[in-house]
Amino acid sequence: MTSPPRSTAAGSQPAICPTDTENLLPVHSHSSETQEGGRRVIAKHSWDYAVRSGTAGGLAACAAKTVVAPLDRVKILFQANNPQFQKYTGSWAGAVRAMRDIYAANGARGLFRGHSATLLRIFPYGGIKFLAYEQIRAAFIPDKQSETHIRRFMAGSTAGIVSVFCTYPLEVIRVRLAWETKTNKRMSVRDICRIIYNEHPPAPEIGTGTASLPKTAAATMEATQSAVSTITPRSGLANFYRGFTPTLWGMIPYAGASFLTHDAAGDFMRLPSFAQYTVLPMSERSQQQLAPNKPAPLRAWAELTTGAVAGFVSQTVSYPLEVIRRRMQVGGVVGDGHRLTMIEVARTIRHERGWRGFFVGLGIGYVKIIPLAATSFYVYERMKVVFGI
């Protein structure tokens, strides 16, 4: 007996990512699956669901990052104020010329420098982010009556924080690989890790501060500072978390706005007046693969549009903090090398370029984020159908 097609009536359309309380098995149940209408339903709390959701998110993130890798390289060079590319900032033509110069000097590999580190980081990042969002969303929104914009925003922000905390050191490595422009030696991931780990802030000037002191007092101060330096290292693993604080602050509006906008845009696309143009017609076999109580997938253009809008909004609200973060991440090779705070970096940017300095590379950011977010959400939603979640 064939199953009836999905209704597109206003009263029967669920939200884009509805909380499926029917899919959440009781805690005492040892099974990760149940049957509903002849279909297999995978419990959200199960390892099976976690693996499928994480894999879908990781693949989506890798596909999206590969699409925009050349633009990402140029944007990082602009944001981090690389001396060799300062002359190109401030115009679309400058971005094109920058990519042309990179290609002339290093070929296509130059445009993808640091991309291996990107994929190494982005697969777990995307997997954790989407998996965390599914789980946190189910906790924040236990039923459809609890589904509000603020809860969607909170779920997205929390998922973003969890994912970036787990993968931030890989992001620092990626940025440093992309920042390097030397052509005499190609830096490997191992080389960059060694450099970052061994970077030291400038040592204090003992002579200037102790010149007027007696020898015994100066010797005592030098011995004390030497002991403090031994006890409190100035380098090491802490260097891999440069810019972590602004990243956390930036992730709250970025991930929150991204998931909120995507979900809200999906709801809009599924309104009855638009559904016939936006909802993807599904065969009987495809309907059987789709998890129960999930909305039918959007057409390709509609899904890409919702992702693009989500990326545009999230990029706009979080970009100033992203610029601060990039400058902090390359702190060991820009300026005198000491570890800068958020306030110091913000003051430096303001002094150098005014308020416009906080939006350097935003045009490239928009060009990058539209295909990035669109591809990411599109691939993830399609992978969810393939994996039956």
mmCIF file with all atom_site columns, N, CA and C in Angstrom, residues 14-15 17-24 136-148 151-152:
data_model
loop_
_atom_site.group_PDB
_atom_site.id
_atom_site.type_symbol
_atom_site.label_atom_id
_atom_site.label_alt_id
_atom_site.label_comp_id
_atom_site.label_asym_id
_atom_site.label_entity_id
_atom_site.label_seq_id
_atom_site.pdbx_PDB_ins_code
_atom_site.Cartn_x
_atom_site.Cartn_y
_atom_site.Cartn_z
_atom_site.occupancy
_atom_site.B_iso_or_equiv
_atom_site.pdbx_formal_charge
_atom_site.auth_seq_id
_atom_site.auth_comp_id
_atom_site.auth_asym_id
_atom_site.auth_atom_id
_atom_site.pdbx_PDB_model_num
ATOM 1  N N  . PRO A 1 14  ? 5.327  21.341 9.064  1.00 0.00 ? 14  PRO A N  1
ATOM 2  C CA . PRO A 1 14  ? 6.158  21.534 10.241 1.00 0.00 ? 14  PRO A CA 1
ATOM 3  C C  . PRO A 1 14  ? 7.223  22.576 9.973  1.00 0.00 ? 14  PRO A C  1
ATOM 4  N N  . ALA A 1 15  ? 7.913  22.999 11.049 1.00 0.00 ? 15  ALA A N  1
ATOM 5  C CA . ALA A 1 15  ? 9.003  23.941 10.887 1.00 0.00 ? 15  ALA A CA 1
ATOM 6  C C  . ALA A 1 15  ? 10.138 23.273 10.141 1.00 0.00 ? 15  ALA A C  1
ATOM 7  N N  . CYS A 1 17  ? 13.209 22.659 10.873 1.00 0.00 ? 17  CYS A N  1
ATOM 8  C CA . CYS A 1 17  ? 13.935 21.666 11.658 1.00 0.00 ? 17  CYS A CA 1
ATOM 9  C C  . CYS A 1 17  ? 13.121 21.341 12.901 1.00 0.00 ? 17  CYS A C  1
ATOM 10 N N  . PRO A 1 18  ? 11.953 20.698 12.757 1.00 0.00 ? 18  PRO A N  1
ATOM 11 C CA . PRO A 1 18  ? 11.083 20.478 13.899 1.00 0.00 ? 18  PRO A CA 1
ATOM 12 C C  . PRO A 1 18  ? 11.720 19.554 14.909 1.00 0.00 ? 18  PRO A C  1
ATOM 13 N N  . THR A 1 19  ? 11.347 19.735 16.159 1.00 0.00 ? 19  THR A N  1
ATOM 14 C CA . THR A 1 19  ? 11.816 18.847 17.205 1.00 0.00 ? 19  THR A CA 1
ATOM 15 C C  . THR A 1 19  ? 10.941 17.616 17.205 1.00 0.00 ? 19  THR A C  1
ATOM 16 N N  . ASP A 1 20  ? 11.528 16.489 16.931 1.00 0.00 ? 20  ASP A N  1
ATOM 17 C CA . ASP A 1 20  ? 10.762 15.256 16.794 1.00 0.00 ? 20  ASP A CA 1
ATOM 18 C C  . ASP A 1 20  ? 10.730 14.524 18.119 1.00 0.00 ? 20  ASP A C  1
ATOM 19 N N  . THR A 1 21  ? 9.778  14.876 18.969 1.00 0.00 ? 21  THR A N  1
ATOM 20 C CA . THR A 1 21  ? 9.683  14.188 20.244 1.00 0.00 ? 21  THR A CA 1
ATOM 21 C C  . THR A 1 21  ? 9.351  12.728 20.040 1.00 0.00 ? 21  THR A C  1
ATOM 22 N N  . GLU A 1 22  ? 8.750  12.407 18.891 1.00 0.00 ? 22  GLU A N  1
ATOM 23 C CA . GLU A 1 22  ? 8.444  11.010 18.613 1.00 0.00 ? 22  GLU A CA 1
ATOM 24 C C  . GLU A 1 22  ? 9.721  10.206 18.374 1.00 0.00 ? 22  GLU A C  1
ATOM 25 N N  . ASN A 1 23  ? 10.784 10.880 17.946 1.00 0.00 ? 23  ASN A N  1
ATOM 26 C CA . ASN A 1 23  ? 12.026 10.176 17.650 1.00 0.00 ? 23  ASN A CA 1
ATOM 27 C C  . ASN A 1 23  ? 12.886 9.964  18.885 1.00 0.00 ? 23  ASN A C  1
ATOM 28 N N  . LEU A 1 24  ? 12.556 10.635 19.969 1.00 0.00 ? 24  LEU A N  1
ATOM 29 C CA . LEU A 1 24  ? 13.359 10.526 21.170 1.00 0.00 ? 24  LEU A CA 1
ATOM 30 C C  . LEU A 1 24  ? 12.845 9.364  21.995 1.00 0.00 ? 24  LEU A C  1
ATOM 31 N N  . ILE A 1 136 ? 21.301 20.104 20.873 1.00 0.00 ? 136 ILE A N  1
ATOM 32 C CA . ILE A 1 136 ? 20.979 21.253 21.727 1.00 0.00 ? 136 ILE A CA 1
ATOM 33 C C  . ILE A 1 136 ? 19.610 21.805 21.380 1.00 0.00 ? 136 ILE A C  1
ATOM 34 N N  . ARG A 1 137 ? 19.274 21.798 20.117 1.00 0.00 ? 137 ARG A N  1
ATOM 35 C CA . ARG A 1 137 ? 17.956 22.274 19.699 1.00 0.00 ? 137 ARG A CA 1
ATOM 36 C C  . ARG A 1 137 ? 16.857 21.417 20.302 1.00 0.00 ? 137 ARG A C  1
ATOM 37 N N  . ALA A 1 138 ? 17.073 20.102 20.317 1.00 0.00 ? 138 ALA A N  1
ATOM 38 C CA . ALA A 1 138 ? 16.079 19.212 20.912 1.00 0.00 ? 138 ALA A CA 1
ATOM 39 C C  . ALA A 1 138 ? 15.923 19.475 22.404 1.00 0.00 ? 138 ALA A C  1
ATOM 40 N N  . ALA A 1 139 ? 17.023 19.887 23.069 1.00 0.00 ? 139 ALA A N  1
ATOM 41 C CA . ALA A 1 139 ? 16.953 20.184 24.501 1.00 0.00 ? 139 ALA A CA 1
ATOM 42 C C  . ALA A 1 139 ? 16.299 21.541 24.760 1.00 0.00 ? 139 ALA A C  1
ATOM 43 N N  . PHE A 1 140 ? 16.627 22.546 23.951 1.00 0.00 ? 140 PHE A N  1
ATOM 44 C CA . PHE A 1 140 ? 16.066 23.884 24.128 1.00 0.00 ? 140 PHE A CA 1
ATOM 45 C C  . PHE A 1 140 ? 14.613 23.965 23.668 1.00 0.00 ? 140 PHE A C  1
ATOM 46 N N  . ILE A 1 141 ? 14.263 23.138 22.674 1.00 0.00 ? 141 ILE A N  1
ATOM 47 C CA . ILE A 1 141 ? 12.915 23.182 22.103 1.00 0.00 ? 141 ILE A CA 1
ATOM 48 C C  . ILE A 1 141 ? 12.318 21.784 22.206 1.00 0.00 ? 141 ILE A C  1
ATOM 49 N N  . PRO A 1 142 ? 11.822 21.409 23.385 1.00 0.00 ? 142 PRO A N  1
ATOM 50 C CA . PRO A 1 142 ? 11.304 20.044 23.571 1.00 0.00 ? 142 PRO A CA 1
ATOM 51 C C  . PRO A 1 142 ? 10.015 19.768 22.819 1.00 0.00 ? 142 PRO A C  1
ATOM 52 N N  . ASP A 1 143 ? 9.277  20.812 22.455 1.00 0.00 ? 143 ASP A N  1
ATOM 53 C CA . ASP A 1 143 ? 8.041  20.618 21.712 1.00 0.00 ? 143 ASP A CA 1
ATOM 54 C C  . ASP A 1 143 ? 7.825  21.815 20.800 1.00 0.00 ? 143 ASP A C  1
ATOM 55 N N  . LYS A 1 144 ? 6.849  21.701 19.916 1.00 0.00 ? 144 LYS A N  1
ATOM 56 C CA . LYS A 1 144 ? 6.619  22.755 18.921 1.00 0.00 ? 144 LYS A CA 1
ATOM 57 C C  . LYS A 1 144 ? 6.135  24.053 19.552 1.00 0.00 ? 144 LYS A C  1
ATOM 58 N N  . GLN A 1 145 ? 5.489  23.962 20.719 1.00 0.00 ? 145 GLN A N  1
ATOM 59 C CA . GLN A 1 145 ? 5.031  25.171 21.387 1.00 0.00 ? 145 GLN A CA 1
ATOM 60 C C  . GLN A 1 145 ? 6.205  26.003 21.923 1.00 0.00 ? 145 GLN A C  1
ATOM 61 N N  . SER A 1 146 ? 7.339  25.354 22.145 1.00 0.00 ? 146 SER A N  1
ATOM 62 C CA . SER A 1 146 ? 8.513  26.050 22.685 1.00 0.00 ? 146 SER A CA 1
ATOM 63 C C  . SER A 1 146 ? 9.396  26.652 21.596 1.00 0.00 ? 146 SER A C  1
ATOM 64 N N  . GLU A 1 147 ? 9.032  26.462 20.343 1.00 0.00 ? 147 GLU A N  1
ATOM 65 C CA . GLU A 1 147 ? 9.888  26.902 19.240 1.00 0.00 ? 147 GLU A CA 1
ATOM 66 C C  . GLU A 1 147 ? 9.729  28.399 19.001 1.00 0.00 ? 147 GLU A C  1
ATOM 67 N N  . THR A 1 148 ? 10.725 29.154 19.461 1.00 0.00 ? 148 THR A N  1
ATOM 68 C CA . THR A 1 148 ? 10.738 30.604 19.288 1.00 0.00 ? 148 THR A CA 1
ATOM 69 C C  . THR A 1 148 ? 12.054 31.010 18.631 1.00 0.00 ? 148 THR A C  1
ATOM 70 N N  . ARG A 1 151 ? 15.021 30.932 21.121 1.00 0.00 ? 151 ARG A N  1
ATOM 71 C CA . ARG A 1 151 ? 15.517 29.580 21.397 1.00 0.00 ? 151 ARG A CA 1
ATOM 72 C C  . ARG A 1 151 ? 16.320 29.047 20.209 1.00 0.00 ? 151 ARG A C  1
ATOM 73 N N  . ARG A 1 152 ? 15.885 29.341 19.015 1.00 0.00 ? 152 ARG A N  1
ATOM 74 C CA . ARG A 1 152 ? 16.666 28.960 17.840 1.00 0.00 ? 152 ARG A CA 1
ATOM 75 C C  . ARG A 1 152 ? 18.035 29.634 17.867 1.00 0.00 ? 152 ARG A C  1
#
